[in-house]
Coordinates of C-alpha atoms in Angstrom, one line a residue:
M1 CA 32.9 5.9 -7.1
F2 CA 35.4 5.2 -10.0
E3 CA 37.0 8.2 -11.7
T4 CA 38.3 8.6 -15.2
R5 CA 41.3 10.9 -14.8
S6 CA 42.4 11.3 -18.5
V7 CA 40.5 13.5 -20.9
G8 CA 40.4 10.7 -23.5
A9 CA 38.9 8.2 -21.0
R10 CA 36.2 10.8 -20.0
L11 CA 35.4 11.5 -23.7
T12 CA 35.2 7.8 -24.4
L13 CA 33.0 7.1 -21.4
Q14 CA 30.7 10.0 -22.4
L15 CA 30.4 8.7 -25.9
L16 CA 29.6 5.2 -24.8
L17 CA 26.9 6.5 -22.3
T18 CA 25.4 8.6 -25.1
I19 CA 25.2 5.7 -27.4
A20 CA 23.6 3.5 -24.7
V21 CA 21.0 6.2 -24.0
I22 CA 19.9 6.8 -27.6
P23 CA 17.8 3.6 -28.0
F24 CA 15.8 4.7 -25.0
L25 CA 15.4 8.3 -26.1
I26 CA 14.2 7.5 -29.6
P27 CA 10.8 5.9 -28.6
I28 CA 10.2 8.6 -26.0
G29 CA 10.9 11.4 -28.5
A30 CA 8.7 9.7 -31.1
M31 CA 5.9 9.4 -28.6
V32 CA 6.1 13.1 -27.6
A33 CA 6.3 14.2 -31.2
K34 CA 3.4 12.0 -32.3
S35 CA 1.3 13.3 -29.5
F36 CA 1.3 16.8 -31.1
E37 CA 0.1 15.7 -34.5
G38 CA -3.2 17.2 -35.7
P39 CA -4.5 19.8 -33.2
G40 CA -1.2 19.9 -31.2
W41 CA -1.9 21.0 -27.7
G42 CA -5.6 20.2 -28.4
N43 CA -4.7 16.5 -27.9
Y44 CA -3.6 17.3 -24.3
A45 CA -6.7 19.4 -23.8
A46 CA -8.8 16.4 -24.8
V47 CA -7.0 14.2 -22.3
V48 CA -7.6 16.7 -19.5
S49 CA -11.2 17.0 -20.5
V50 CA -11.8 13.2 -20.0
P51 CA -14.7 12.8 -17.5
G52 CA -13.2 12.1 -14.1
F53 CA -9.6 13.0 -15.2
F54 CA -8.5 14.4 -11.8
R55 CA -10.3 11.6 -10.0
F56 CA -8.2 9.1 -12.0
F57 CA -5.1 10.8 -10.7
L58 CA -6.3 10.7 -7.1
N59 CA -7.1 7.0 -7.4
S60 CA -3.7 6.3 -8.7
A61 CA -2.1 8.4 -6.0
F62 CA -4.0 6.5 -3.3
I63 CA -3.0 3.1 -4.7
A64 CA 0.6 4.2 -5.0
A65 CA 0.7 5.7 -1.5
M66 CA -0.9 2.7 0.2
S67 CA 1.4 0.3 -1.8
I68 CA 4.5 2.3 -0.7
L69 CA 3.4 2.3 3.0
I70 CA 2.7 -1.5 3.1
I71 CA 5.8 -2.4 1.1
Y72 CA 8.1 -0.1 3.0
V73 CA 7.0 -1.4 6.5
T74 CA 7.0 -5.0 5.5
T75 CA 10.2 -4.9 3.6
M76 CA 12.2 -3.1 6.3
M77 CA 11.0 -5.5 9.0
A78 CA 11.6 -8.6 6.9
A79 CA 15.1 -7.4 5.7
F80 CA 16.0 -6.5 9.3
G81 CA 15.0 -10.0 10.4
F82 CA 16.8 -11.8 7.6
S83 CA 20.0 -9.7 8.0
K84 CA 20.5 -9.0 11.7
L85 CA 18.3 -11.3 13.8
R86 CA 19.0 -14.9 14.8
I87 CA 16.1 -16.9 13.3
R88 CA 16.2 -20.6 12.8
N89 CA 16.2 -21.6 9.1
K90 CA 15.9 -18.0 8.0
E91 CA 17.8 -18.7 4.8
V92 CA 15.2 -21.3 3.9
Y93 CA 12.5 -18.7 4.3
F94 CA 14.5 -16.1 2.5
W95 CA 14.9 -18.3 -0.6
L96 CA 11.3 -19.4 -0.5
L97 CA 10.5 -15.7 -0.6
M98 CA 12.9 -15.2 -3.5
A99 CA 11.1 -18.0 -5.4
A100 CA 8.1 -15.7 -5.6
L101 CA 10.1 -13.6 -8.0
T102 CA 9.6 -16.2 -10.7
L103 CA 5.8 -15.8 -10.6
P104 CA 4.6 -13.4 -13.4
E105 CA 1.6 -11.2 -12.6
V106 CA -0.5 -12.4 -15.5
V107 CA -0.3 -16.1 -14.3
L108 CA -1.8 -15.1 -10.9
I109 CA -4.8 -13.1 -12.3
A110 CA -7.2 -16.0 -12.0
P111 CA -6.4 -17.1 -8.4
L112 CA -6.2 -13.4 -7.4
Y113 CA -9.6 -12.8 -8.9
S114 CA -11.1 -15.8 -7.1
T115 CA -9.6 -14.7 -3.8
A116 CA -10.8 -11.1 -4.2
V117 CA -14.4 -12.4 -4.9
S118 CA -14.3 -14.7 -1.9
L119 CA -13.0 -12.0 0.4
G120 CA -15.4 -9.4 -0.9
L121 CA -12.6 -7.1 -2.2
L122 CA -13.7 -7.1 -5.9
G123 CA -14.4 -3.5 -6.9
T124 CA -12.2 -2.0 -4.1
F125 CA -8.8 -0.5 -4.2
W126 CA -7.5 -3.2 -1.8
A127 CA -8.0 -5.7 -4.6
V128 CA -5.2 -3.9 -6.5
I129 CA -3.0 -2.6 -3.6
L130 CA -2.5 -6.0 -1.9
P131 CA -1.4 -7.9 -5.0
I132 CA 0.9 -5.0 -6.0
A133 CA 2.5 -5.2 -2.6
A134 CA 2.7 -9.0 -2.6
L135 CA 4.3 -9.1 -6.0
Q136 CA 7.0 -6.4 -5.2
I137 CA 8.0 -7.4 -1.7
P138 CA 10.3 -10.3 -2.7
F139 CA 12.4 -7.9 -4.9
T140 CA 12.4 -5.1 -2.4
V141 CA 13.4 -7.4 0.4
L142 CA 16.3 -8.6 -1.7
I143 CA 17.8 -5.2 -2.3
A144 CA 17.0 -4.0 1.2
R145 CA 18.7 -6.9 2.8
G146 CA 21.8 -6.2 0.7
Y147 CA 21.9 -2.7 2.1
I148 CA 21.2 -3.7 5.7
D149 CA 24.0 -6.3 5.6
G150 CA 26.4 -3.4 5.1
I151 CA 25.4 -1.8 8.4
P152 CA 27.9 -2.9 11.1
D153 CA 26.6 -5.4 13.6
T154 CA 28.4 -3.6 16.3
L155 CA 25.8 -0.8 16.2
F156 CA 23.1 -3.2 17.0
E157 CA 25.2 -5.0 19.6
A158 CA 25.9 -1.7 21.3
A159 CA 22.2 -0.9 21.3
R160 CA 21.4 -4.3 22.8
L161 CA 24.0 -3.7 25.6
D162 CA 22.3 -0.4 26.4
G163 CA 19.1 -2.3 27.0
A164 CA 17.4 -1.7 23.6
S165 CA 14.7 -4.1 22.6
T166 CA 14.5 -5.6 19.1
W167 CA 11.8 -3.1 18.2
R168 CA 13.9 -0.2 19.6
M169 CA 16.9 -1.3 17.5
F170 CA 14.7 -1.4 14.4
W171 CA 13.1 2.0 15.0
S172 CA 16.0 3.9 16.4
V173 CA 19.0 2.3 14.7
L174 CA 17.9 0.7 11.4
V175 CA 15.3 3.1 10.2
P176 CA 17.5 6.3 10.3
L177 CA 20.5 4.5 8.8
A178 CA 18.3 3.0 6.0
R179 CA 17.0 6.2 4.5
P180 CA 18.9 5.9 1.2
I181 CA 17.4 2.4 0.5
A182 CA 14.0 3.7 1.7
V183 CA 14.1 6.4 -1.0
A184 CA 15.1 3.7 -3.6
L185 CA 12.1 1.6 -2.5
I186 CA 9.7 4.5 -2.6
V187 CA 10.8 5.4 -6.2
L188 CA 10.6 1.8 -7.4
V189 CA 7.2 1.1 -5.8
L190 CA 5.8 4.5 -7.0
I191 CA 6.8 3.7 -10.6
N192 CA 5.3 0.2 -10.5
A193 CA 2.2 1.1 -8.7
W194 CA 1.5 4.2 -10.8
N195 CA 2.0 2.3 -14.0
A196 CA -0.1 -0.7 -13.0
Y197 CA -2.5 -1.5 -15.8
L198 CA -3.7 -5.2 -15.7
L199 CA -4.7 -5.3 -12.0
P200 CA -6.8 -2.1 -12.1
K201 CA -8.3 -3.2 -15.4
V202 CA -9.5 -6.5 -13.9
F203 CA -10.4 -5.6 -10.3
L204 CA -11.7 -2.0 -10.4
I205 CA -15.1 -2.7 -12.0
N206 CA -16.7 0.6 -11.1
D207 CA -16.5 3.5 -13.5
D208 CA -15.5 6.0 -10.8
M209 CA -12.5 3.9 -9.8
G210 CA -10.4 4.4 -12.9
V211 CA -6.7 5.0 -12.8
V212 CA -4.4 7.1 -15.0
T213 CA -3.1 4.1 -17.0
L214 CA -6.7 3.6 -18.3
L215 CA -6.9 7.1 -19.8
P216 CA -5.8 5.9 -23.3
E217 CA -8.9 3.7 -23.4
F218 CA -11.0 6.7 -23.9
F219 CA -9.4 7.3 -27.3
R220 CA -9.6 3.8 -28.6
R221 CA -12.2 3.1 -31.3
Q222 CA -13.7 0.0 -32.8
Y223 CA -11.6 -0.1 -36.0
N224 CA -8.8 2.5 -35.3
D225 CA -7.4 4.5 -32.5
D226 CA -6.9 8.2 -32.1
T227 CA -3.2 7.7 -31.8
P228 CA -2.1 11.3 -31.1
K229 CA -4.5 11.5 -28.1
V230 CA -3.5 8.0 -26.9
L231 CA 0.1 9.1 -26.8
A232 CA -0.8 12.4 -25.2
A233 CA -2.5 10.4 -22.5
A234 CA 0.6 8.3 -22.1
V235 CA 2.8 11.4 -21.7
V236 CA 0.5 12.9 -19.1
T237 CA 0.4 9.6 -17.2
A238 CA 4.3 9.5 -17.1
I239 CA 4.8 13.0 -15.9
P240 CA 4.4 12.3 -12.1
T241 CA 6.9 9.4 -12.0
I242 CA 9.4 11.4 -14.1
V243 CA 9.2 14.3 -11.7
A244 CA 9.5 12.0 -8.7
Y245 CA 12.5 10.3 -10.1
I246 CA 14.3 13.6 -10.9
A247 CA 13.6 15.0 -7.5
L248 CA 14.9 11.8 -5.7
Q249 CA 17.6 10.8 -8.3
K250 CA 20.6 11.2 -6.1
Q251 CA 19.1 9.3 -3.1
F252 CA 17.7 6.7 -5.4
E253 CA 21.0 5.9 -7.1
R254 CA 22.8 5.9 -3.7
G255 CA 20.3 3.5 -2.3
M256 CA 20.3 1.1 -5.3
A257 CA 24.1 1.1 -5.5
A258 CA 24.4 0.3 -1.8
G259 CA 21.7 -2.3 -1.9
A260 CA 23.4 -4.1 -4.8
I261 CA 26.7 -4.4 -2.9
K262 CA 26.7 -7.0 -0.2

């Protein structure tokens, strides 16, 4: 990492970073402050008292966990193939995959809905999990390949000389060395899957399949919303991802930095 040796340079850098963070802290602070208007903690009590509150958290946790599992396995195998295996025209396949990054989620809702109906997945968690995974895999493969490119080829050549199969190289060489990028992938997927709103709103048609991002809907009225309770629900929804990021911050930053350098 780069170091600033002089006191003036450190103070200048600290000032610049503080100024850069302020625009992000202002809306968060306003949201938290507004959530205590009126009855104060009573707003949070109202959120916790929503019917099925804990079930909503379990549903979101299940969607996030399955999305993480699918994306991690698929991403690591694809990145390993693109980076270290000799595959004919693999760069063509890679850039075709990258082209999927240009597809916004909202544009795909209609074909995804039609596909879910034809496959009998409408009203199931898989109608949300599979699109979440499909939409995130191109980006996760991009950053994972950048990280795996930095692993010396000599390690895999040595494993091959020792008689290791491709699967053995993947499991015994790549997976242990790729833990930093794995943590980064887990954090990114957790945040995106936990905060998913449009897909659960469209595909989870049963009342007992709600997710945490739908909690503010309970405080929306026909002509005006109960804003403090809506914001309290947003704060409660954000807590798990904030805790996860703080707990994995160092590994996440290390993995993202390594994945960005090719």
